[in-house]
Amino acid sequence: SSPHLVQVRERIRINGQPISKELFSKYFWLVYNRLEETKDPEHASMPAYFRFLTIMAFHVFLQEKVDLAVVEVGIGGAYDCTNIIRAPVVCGISSLGIDHTSILGDTMEKIAWQKGGIFKPGVPAFTVMQPERPLEVLRDRAQERECPLYLCPELDAFEGDHRALELGLAGAHQRSNAALALQLARTWLQRRGCRGLGELKEVPPGVELVGRPVPLAPAFQPTDAMIQGLRDTEWLGRTQVLPRGPVTWYLDGAHTTSSVQACVRWFRQAALNQDKPHDGSEVRVLLFNATGDRDTAALLKLLLVRFWGGGCRGGGGVSLRPDGCQNFNVTLENALTRCLENQRTWTRLLEEKGGQDPWLPAPLRTGGLLQPTPPRGTLLLVPPAPRPLNSPSLVFPCLAQALRWVAQGRDPRLAAPAATGAHPHPVASSGAVLLREAAAVRVLVTGSLHLVGGVLRLLDPTLSQ
């Protein structure tokens, strides 16, 4: 799977656990040296990062004699380097979204065409409910490749005897992922000779699928192992909650419009389920960053309108990636420029939503600092001044400083920010008072899996071991 959150060994797992440092080092150099020895002298280049790790993963699985390898496609499918498996046991396509548009295309139909590239002749494939046109594209691709394609029934169909299936991953969108996982697992078990899990109706190769609904795969009674698997599933950085006293971190690597919408729904519910402070002094902070060619303005608009728009505005801390997690494909200057653009976008969106003044019409003054109106729980990152600066967000040079500013020494894993030097701007000072005095600080970290991974690295150093 990719990308990794904290360390590269997460990408190659056996029995759910990242391979050991010893195994990673052993196989890395074995594959590297073999490629170095056999590369074409006229085109003397090694495979790029992702391709190298893909080759290495296959080598690890073969050498360690795994029974089953689950391989996540990198980008798209048709031209992804994982797509060299000629005869997989089964293929699955989860809910489609707009992402990697410079590579996959700027419409759902184009992206569906790319995803359908993993279909193989005679190999069953499953997908979940999709919009009509992209689903038609998947049907066309399945027909071209003589691949039997099935639609997963909703998870409700697997819940017999009024027994609800518990999911370890929060969020309504995980129900379709769970239904897909059940179908993929069923297909593998049937290949191994297990029966009684619902038989697929064979779709003969060449059958005209266009204009007909994709056949619905049968629901079945999940085994006890499947029920336990769904319940015990954990995946760092996806709808993850880390309570640390008065500061609660909500981590989700959403980075597309559809996944950000799902993230906001989850965050809203998760925040509601938390105990409310008796004095009502709750502050919400958005820590946001995005990478690649993503439309950050669209993502920020969703975050503002769908969550902070519900009577509560929050401070958006826009941050760079942490030290030790540099993206060498992007210069520091480009990354900083992107952060400043995000900051301007957030400010503009607030102004458009609230009119000329993005702040409350009559903020309370306490001790010379602007304070939130109690019912709103707003974090106003502005200095005391006759005409407050319109600064609803801050840009930090690295994640460590951003997290220290948010926590203000109230998270035992994070040191307090330095009194001078780190954040000399009065905006940071004003926000710091609110963060220190709030009974509850709720921080949503989203926009990028790289951002979430960097935050996890700092909040839980044991993940780096």
XYZ file of C-alpha atoms in Angstrom:
465
model
C 0.000 0.000 0.000
C 1.069 3.611 -0.415
C 1.946 6.169 0.663
C 3.483 5.301 3.983
C 2.663 7.549 6.917
C 5.744 7.396 9.136
C 8.254 4.932 7.705
C 8.669 3.191 4.377
C 8.414 -0.321 5.851
C 4.656 0.247 6.241
C 4.296 -0.282 2.478
C 5.328 -3.949 2.653
C 3.491 -5.883 5.368
C 3.276 -9.550 6.269
C 0.384 -10.658 8.456
C -0.553 -7.013 8.867
C 2.799 -5.923 10.293
C 5.457 -3.879 8.478
C 8.427 -6.056 7.648
C 11.315 -5.772 10.071
C 14.223 -3.397 9.570
C 16.480 -6.404 9.063
C 14.280 -7.891 6.324
C 13.796 -4.527 4.649
C 17.548 -3.888 4.563
C 18.275 -7.424 3.332
C 15.801 -7.333 0.450
C 16.446 -3.696 -0.434
C 20.121 -4.311 -1.153
C 19.497 -7.662 -2.777
C 17.063 -6.121 -5.281
C 19.137 -2.954 -5.712
C 22.345 -4.842 -6.459
C 20.595 -7.262 -8.815
C 19.136 -4.354 -10.788
C 22.453 -2.530 -10.794
C 24.187 -5.580 -12.216
C 21.643 -6.224 -14.965
C 20.562 -2.763 -16.099
C 20.915 -1.766 -19.730
C 24.266 0.041 -20.087
C 22.825 2.317 -22.789
C 19.931 3.401 -20.594
C 21.649 3.226 -17.235
C 18.874 4.325 -14.938
C 17.396 2.563 -11.953
C 13.617 2.225 -11.449
C 11.960 5.264 -9.878
C 11.042 5.208 -6.183
C 7.554 3.674 -6.412
C 8.553 1.196 -9.117
C 11.550 0.036 -7.116
C 9.412 -0.535 -4.020
C 6.859 -2.424 -6.114
C 9.548 -4.756 -7.471
C 10.912 -5.165 -3.960
C 7.456 -5.952 -2.531
C 6.880 -8.720 -5.077
C 10.324 -10.120 -4.316
C 9.630 -10.077 -0.558
C 6.301 -11.863 -0.994
C 7.872 -14.543 -3.186
C 10.870 -15.107 -0.916
C 8.767 -15.138 2.265
C 6.262 -17.509 0.585
C 3.100 -15.626 1.519
C -0.193 -17.401 0.794
C -1.965 -14.282 -0.409
C -0.733 -10.838 -1.442
C -3.092 -7.870 -1.418
C -1.671 -5.216 -3.739
C -2.979 -1.660 -3.790
C -2.665 0.160 -7.091
C -0.474 3.248 -6.941
C -2.221 5.693 -9.306
C -5.000 4.792 -11.704
C -4.531 1.222 -12.832
C -4.080 0.816 -16.571
C -0.493 2.114 -16.639
C 0.425 1.642 -12.984
C 3.476 -0.506 -12.363
C 1.501 -2.801 -10.022
C -0.550 -3.854 -13.060
C 1.922 -6.496 -14.232
C 0.089 -9.331 -12.442
C -1.307 -11.353 -15.336
C -3.737 -13.526 -13.407
C -4.748 -12.191 -9.990
C -7.351 -14.135 -8.023
C -9.763 -11.192 -7.957
C -9.833 -7.425 -8.587
C -11.735 -4.691 -6.758
C -12.507 -1.044 -7.514
C -13.736 1.096 -4.634
C -15.701 4.335 -4.870
C -14.310 6.583 -7.610
C -13.248 10.161 -6.962
C -11.521 13.026 -8.738
C -7.797 12.810 -8.013
C -4.447 12.871 -9.857
C -6.177 14.684 -12.719
C -2.920 15.548 -14.518
C -2.267 11.809 -14.927
C -5.707 10.173 -14.987
C -7.892 12.832 -16.606
C -10.235 15.501 -15.343
C -13.543 13.614 -15.438
C -14.928 10.611 -13.576
C -15.340 8.797 -16.890
C -11.661 9.185 -17.782
C -10.640 8.086 -14.312
C -12.991 5.057 -14.514
C -11.292 4.049 -17.785
C -7.915 4.099 -16.055
C -9.203 2.137 -13.053
C -10.762 -0.492 -15.303
C -7.304 -1.195 -16.686
C -6.727 -3.715 -13.874
C -9.463 -6.034 -15.218
C -8.122 -9.362 -16.502
C -9.704 -11.993 -18.781
C -11.754 -14.489 -16.800
C -10.794 -12.947 -13.430
C -13.829 -11.851 -11.387
C -13.938 -8.171 -10.468
C -16.123 -6.247 -8.047
C -17.029 -2.617 -7.644
C -19.382 -0.606 -5.429
C -22.166 1.770 -6.372
C -20.843 4.418 -8.745
C -22.424 7.295 -10.697
C -24.154 6.081 -13.864
C -21.664 7.203 -16.517
C -18.479 6.018 -14.763
C -20.191 2.684 -14.085
C -20.942 2.375 -17.801
C -17.250 2.964 -18.529
C -16.327 0.182 -16.099
C -18.845 -2.109 -17.843
C -17.287 -1.286 -21.222
C -13.804 -2.021 -19.922
C -14.971 -5.303 -18.425
C -16.459 -6.286 -21.785
C -13.283 -5.355 -23.660
C -11.195 -7.490 -21.362
C -13.673 -10.370 -21.078
C -13.787 -9.838 -17.334
C -16.860 -10.821 -15.266
C -17.755 -7.662 -13.324
C -20.142 -7.639 -10.371
C -21.670 -4.958 -8.174
C -21.379 -5.391 -4.413
C -24.658 -5.294 -2.516
C -24.871 -2.806 0.341
C -23.418 -3.923 3.652
C -26.956 -4.085 5.066
C -27.530 -7.161 2.896
C -24.883 -9.049 4.901
C -26.477 -8.243 8.254
C -28.805 -11.197 8.749
C -30.949 -11.792 11.833
C -30.896 -8.068 12.644
C -27.233 -8.402 13.601
C -25.403 -5.218 12.680
C -21.818 -5.569 11.538
C -19.425 -3.448 13.595
C -16.667 -1.665 11.721
C -13.358 -0.733 13.286
C -13.048 2.192 10.866
C -15.420 5.097 11.480
C -17.372 6.893 8.765
C -20.369 5.895 6.652
C -18.167 5.582 3.542
C -16.356 2.642 5.132
C -19.493 0.527 4.755
C -19.038 0.254 0.986
C -15.352 -0.525 1.506
C -16.347 -3.283 3.940
C -18.846 -4.750 1.461
C -16.125 -4.810 -1.208
C -13.659 -6.437 1.198
C -16.178 -9.183 1.991
C -16.616 -10.003 -1.693
C -12.865 -10.096 -2.328
C -12.348 -12.347 0.705
C -15.195 -14.639 -0.398
C -13.633 -15.057 -3.844
C -10.271 -16.030 -2.349
C -11.905 -18.514 0.055
C -13.831 -20.106 -2.803
C -10.570 -20.481 -4.739
C -9.254 -22.338 -1.697
C -12.229 -24.707 -1.789
C -14.502 -23.133 0.821
C -18.240 -23.458 0.097
C -21.478 -21.983 1.390
C -20.519 -18.348 0.842
C -22.807 -17.611 -2.092
C -22.033 -18.730 -5.619
C -21.490 -16.190 -8.399
C -23.487 -16.570 -11.586
C -20.954 -16.895 -14.346
C -20.991 -14.104 -16.924
C -19.670 -15.729 -20.132
C -16.895 -13.789 -21.895
C -18.201 -11.596 -24.687
C -21.686 -11.134 -23.231
C -22.959 -7.665 -24.131
C -22.885 -5.667 -20.892
C -23.533 -2.189 -22.303
C -27.036 -0.979 -21.505
C -27.582 -3.664 -18.871
C -27.038 -3.267 -15.154
C -23.905 -4.837 -13.777
C -24.912 -8.169 -12.197
C -25.342 -7.967 -8.438
C -23.076 -10.284 -6.493
C -24.870 -12.443 -3.918
C -24.825 -11.473 -0.274
C -23.882 -14.181 2.197
C -23.591 -14.808 5.918
C -20.115 -13.558 6.918
C -17.982 -16.046 8.806
C -16.958 -15.370 12.400
C -13.457 -14.524 11.166
C -14.886 -11.965 8.711
C -17.039 -10.386 11.427
C -14.022 -10.127 13.714
C -11.874 -8.771 10.881
C -14.288 -5.944 10.122
C -14.609 -5.107 13.806
C -10.885 -5.151 14.589
C -9.627 -3.319 11.497
C -7.345 -0.407 12.309
C -5.695 1.908 9.807
C -3.588 4.768 11.069
C -4.451 8.196 9.740
C -7.980 7.295 8.690
C -10.727 8.658 10.971
C -8.295 8.352 13.874
C -8.888 10.098 17.207
C -6.024 10.784 19.623
C -7.287 12.268 22.933
C -4.540 14.003 24.906
C -6.197 15.667 27.873
C -7.713 19.005 26.838
C -6.337 18.595 23.283
C -7.958 16.044 20.972
C -6.439 15.329 17.560
C -8.697 14.132 14.740
C -6.624 12.680 11.884
C -7.921 11.803 8.441
C -5.909 11.686 5.228
C -8.807 12.848 3.025
C -7.524 14.673 -0.066
C -10.350 14.591 -2.625
C -13.696 16.384 -2.612
C -15.640 13.208 -1.867
C -13.280 12.033 0.879
C -13.176 15.497 2.485
C -16.987 15.504 2.567
C -16.873 12.127 4.315
C -14.171 13.444 6.661
C -16.290 16.425 7.662
C -19.292 14.200 8.385
C -17.121 11.975 10.552
C -15.472 14.877 12.373
C -18.785 16.532 13.086
C -20.152 13.325 14.613
C -16.941 12.492 16.468
C -16.759 15.995 17.974
C -20.401 15.804 19.044
C -19.730 12.522 20.838
C -17.022 14.117 22.956
C -17.904 15.496 26.359
C -18.608 19.218 26.158
C -16.694 21.496 28.521
C -18.895 22.841 31.304
C -18.017 26.464 30.574
C -18.466 26.026 26.816
C -14.955 27.240 26.011
C -14.197 24.930 23.105
C -11.775 25.890 20.343
C -11.547 24.155 16.970
C -8.455 24.334 14.803
C -7.967 23.134 11.243
C -4.457 21.959 10.366
C -4.416 21.658 6.578
C -1.987 20.997 3.788
C -2.328 19.470 0.320
C 0.094 18.115 -2.235
C 0.176 17.462 -5.962
C -2.277 19.022 -8.389
C -5.262 19.013 -6.060
C -7.805 21.835 -6.057
C -7.123 23.099 -2.549
C -9.640 25.934 -2.892
C -12.430 23.374 -3.397
C -11.260 21.329 -0.410
C -11.005 24.370 1.864
C -14.451 25.546 0.776
C -15.936 22.206 1.787
C -14.194 22.393 5.152
C -15.432 25.928 5.775
C -19.005 25.661 4.535
C -19.818 22.167 5.736
C -18.297 22.375 9.179
C -17.197 25.796 10.331
C -20.183 27.230 8.480
C -22.508 25.667 11.050
C -22.291 28.667 13.351
C -18.651 28.132 14.214
C -15.552 29.484 12.557
C -12.172 27.970 13.255
C -8.562 28.898 12.868
C -6.862 27.233 9.925
C -3.220 26.423 10.572
C -1.642 25.801 7.177
C 1.645 23.943 7.532
C 4.616 22.528 5.677
C 5.717 18.933 6.056
C 7.911 18.073 9.069
C 11.661 17.825 9.115
C 12.697 14.364 7.944
C 9.645 13.985 5.662
C 10.764 16.172 2.790
C 9.293 15.679 -0.643
C 12.319 15.934 -2.917
C 10.090 16.326 -5.976
C 8.987 19.751 -4.726
C 11.260 22.622 -3.742
C 10.873 24.331 -0.391
C 10.008 27.535 -2.224
C 7.177 25.842 -4.131
C 5.850 24.261 -0.957
C 5.854 27.588 0.880
C 4.156 29.314 -2.057
C 1.436 26.667 -1.969
C 0.918 27.214 1.758
C 0.600 30.971 1.295
C -1.929 30.416 -1.491
C -3.943 28.184 0.853
C -3.802 30.911 3.497
C -5.131 33.521 1.078
C -7.865 31.155 -0.081
C -9.041 30.486 3.475
C -9.142 34.209 4.254
C -11.049 34.955 1.047
C -13.580 32.207 1.716
C -14.209 33.576 5.188
C -14.685 37.060 3.811
C -17.126 35.835 1.154
C -19.096 33.942 3.738
C -19.223 36.665 6.334
C -19.327 39.805 4.191
C -16.888 42.679 4.642
C -15.822 41.572 8.111
C -15.120 37.858 8.482
C -15.306 38.146 12.248
C -18.191 38.408 14.635
C -19.883 41.809 14.704
C -19.224 42.400 18.399
C -16.388 40.315 19.787
C -15.793 40.409 23.516
C -12.599 41.945 24.865
C -10.917 40.358 27.845
C -7.516 41.396 29.052
C -6.851 43.368 25.878
C -7.323 40.346 23.586
C -10.222 39.501 21.322
C -12.154 36.599 22.783
C -14.732 34.302 21.164
C -18.407 34.806 21.726
C -19.160 31.850 24.039
C -21.892 30.155 21.954
C -19.694 30.083 18.854
C -16.454 28.704 20.259
C -14.500 30.597 17.627
C -10.741 30.809 17.544
C -9.922 34.337 16.373
C -6.302 34.576 15.388
C -6.053 38.360 15.481
C -4.025 40.743 17.615
C -5.584 43.438 19.844
C -6.017 46.416 17.568
C -8.687 49.021 16.772
C -9.188 47.345 13.389
C -8.276 43.630 13.679
C -6.139 42.095 10.989
C -8.012 39.639 8.790
C -5.729 36.746 9.705
C -7.811 33.613 10.161
C -4.846 31.357 9.450
C -1.152 30.957 10.081
C 1.617 29.414 7.996
C 4.325 27.567 9.897
C 7.785 26.671 8.621
C 7.466 23.072 9.833
C 4.980 20.747 11.475
C 6.789 20.613 14.795
C 6.237 24.347 15.298
C 2.620 24.110 14.174
C 1.830 21.324 16.646
C 3.609 23.077 19.492
C 1.611 26.234 18.810
C -1.692 24.341 18.743
C -0.970 22.346 21.917
C 0.582 25.228 23.891
C 2.266 22.756 26.214
C -1.005 20.978 27.033
C -0.137 17.773 25.158
C 2.438 15.876 27.237
C 4.119 14.538 24.070
C 4.811 18.030 22.727
C 6.999 20.724 24.218
C 5.530 24.191 24.704
C 6.470 26.775 22.061
C 9.379 29.034 22.889
C 8.407 32.307 24.506
C 10.338 34.235 21.896
C 11.654 33.528 18.470
C 9.352 30.742 17.296
C 6.177 32.787 16.801
C 6.962 36.476 17.278
C 3.962 37.652 15.239
C 1.217 39.104 17.476
C -1.374 36.967 15.680
C 0.291 33.837 17.047
C 0.445 35.363 20.514
C -3.268 36.185 20.530
C -4.262 32.734 19.382
C -1.968 31.186 21.955
C -3.920 32.758 24.828
C -7.182 31.267 23.580
C -5.605 27.866 23.107
C -4.075 27.903 26.586
C -7.295 28.967 28.287
C -9.814 26.836 26.367
C -11.291 23.902 28.260
C -11.214 21.799 25.090
C -9.162 22.120 21.896
C -10.288 19.981 18.950
C -7.833 19.805 16.046
C -8.815 18.412 12.649
C -5.776 17.368 10.594
C -6.657 16.659 6.969
C -5.902 17.372 3.314
C -2.960 15.039 2.810
C -1.778 11.624 3.981
C 1.741 13.073 4.066
C 0.545 15.732 6.512
C -1.241 13.155 8.668
C 1.835 10.933 8.647
C 4.029 13.805 9.740
C 1.673 14.618 12.601
C 1.582 10.978 13.697
C 5.387 10.852 13.664
C 5.491 13.740 16.141
C 2.522 12.730 18.307
C 3.595 9.084 18.621
C 7.396 8.660 18.336
C 7.056 4.876 18.862
C 5.752 4.611 15.274
C 9.249 5.520 14.042
C 10.917 2.627 15.826
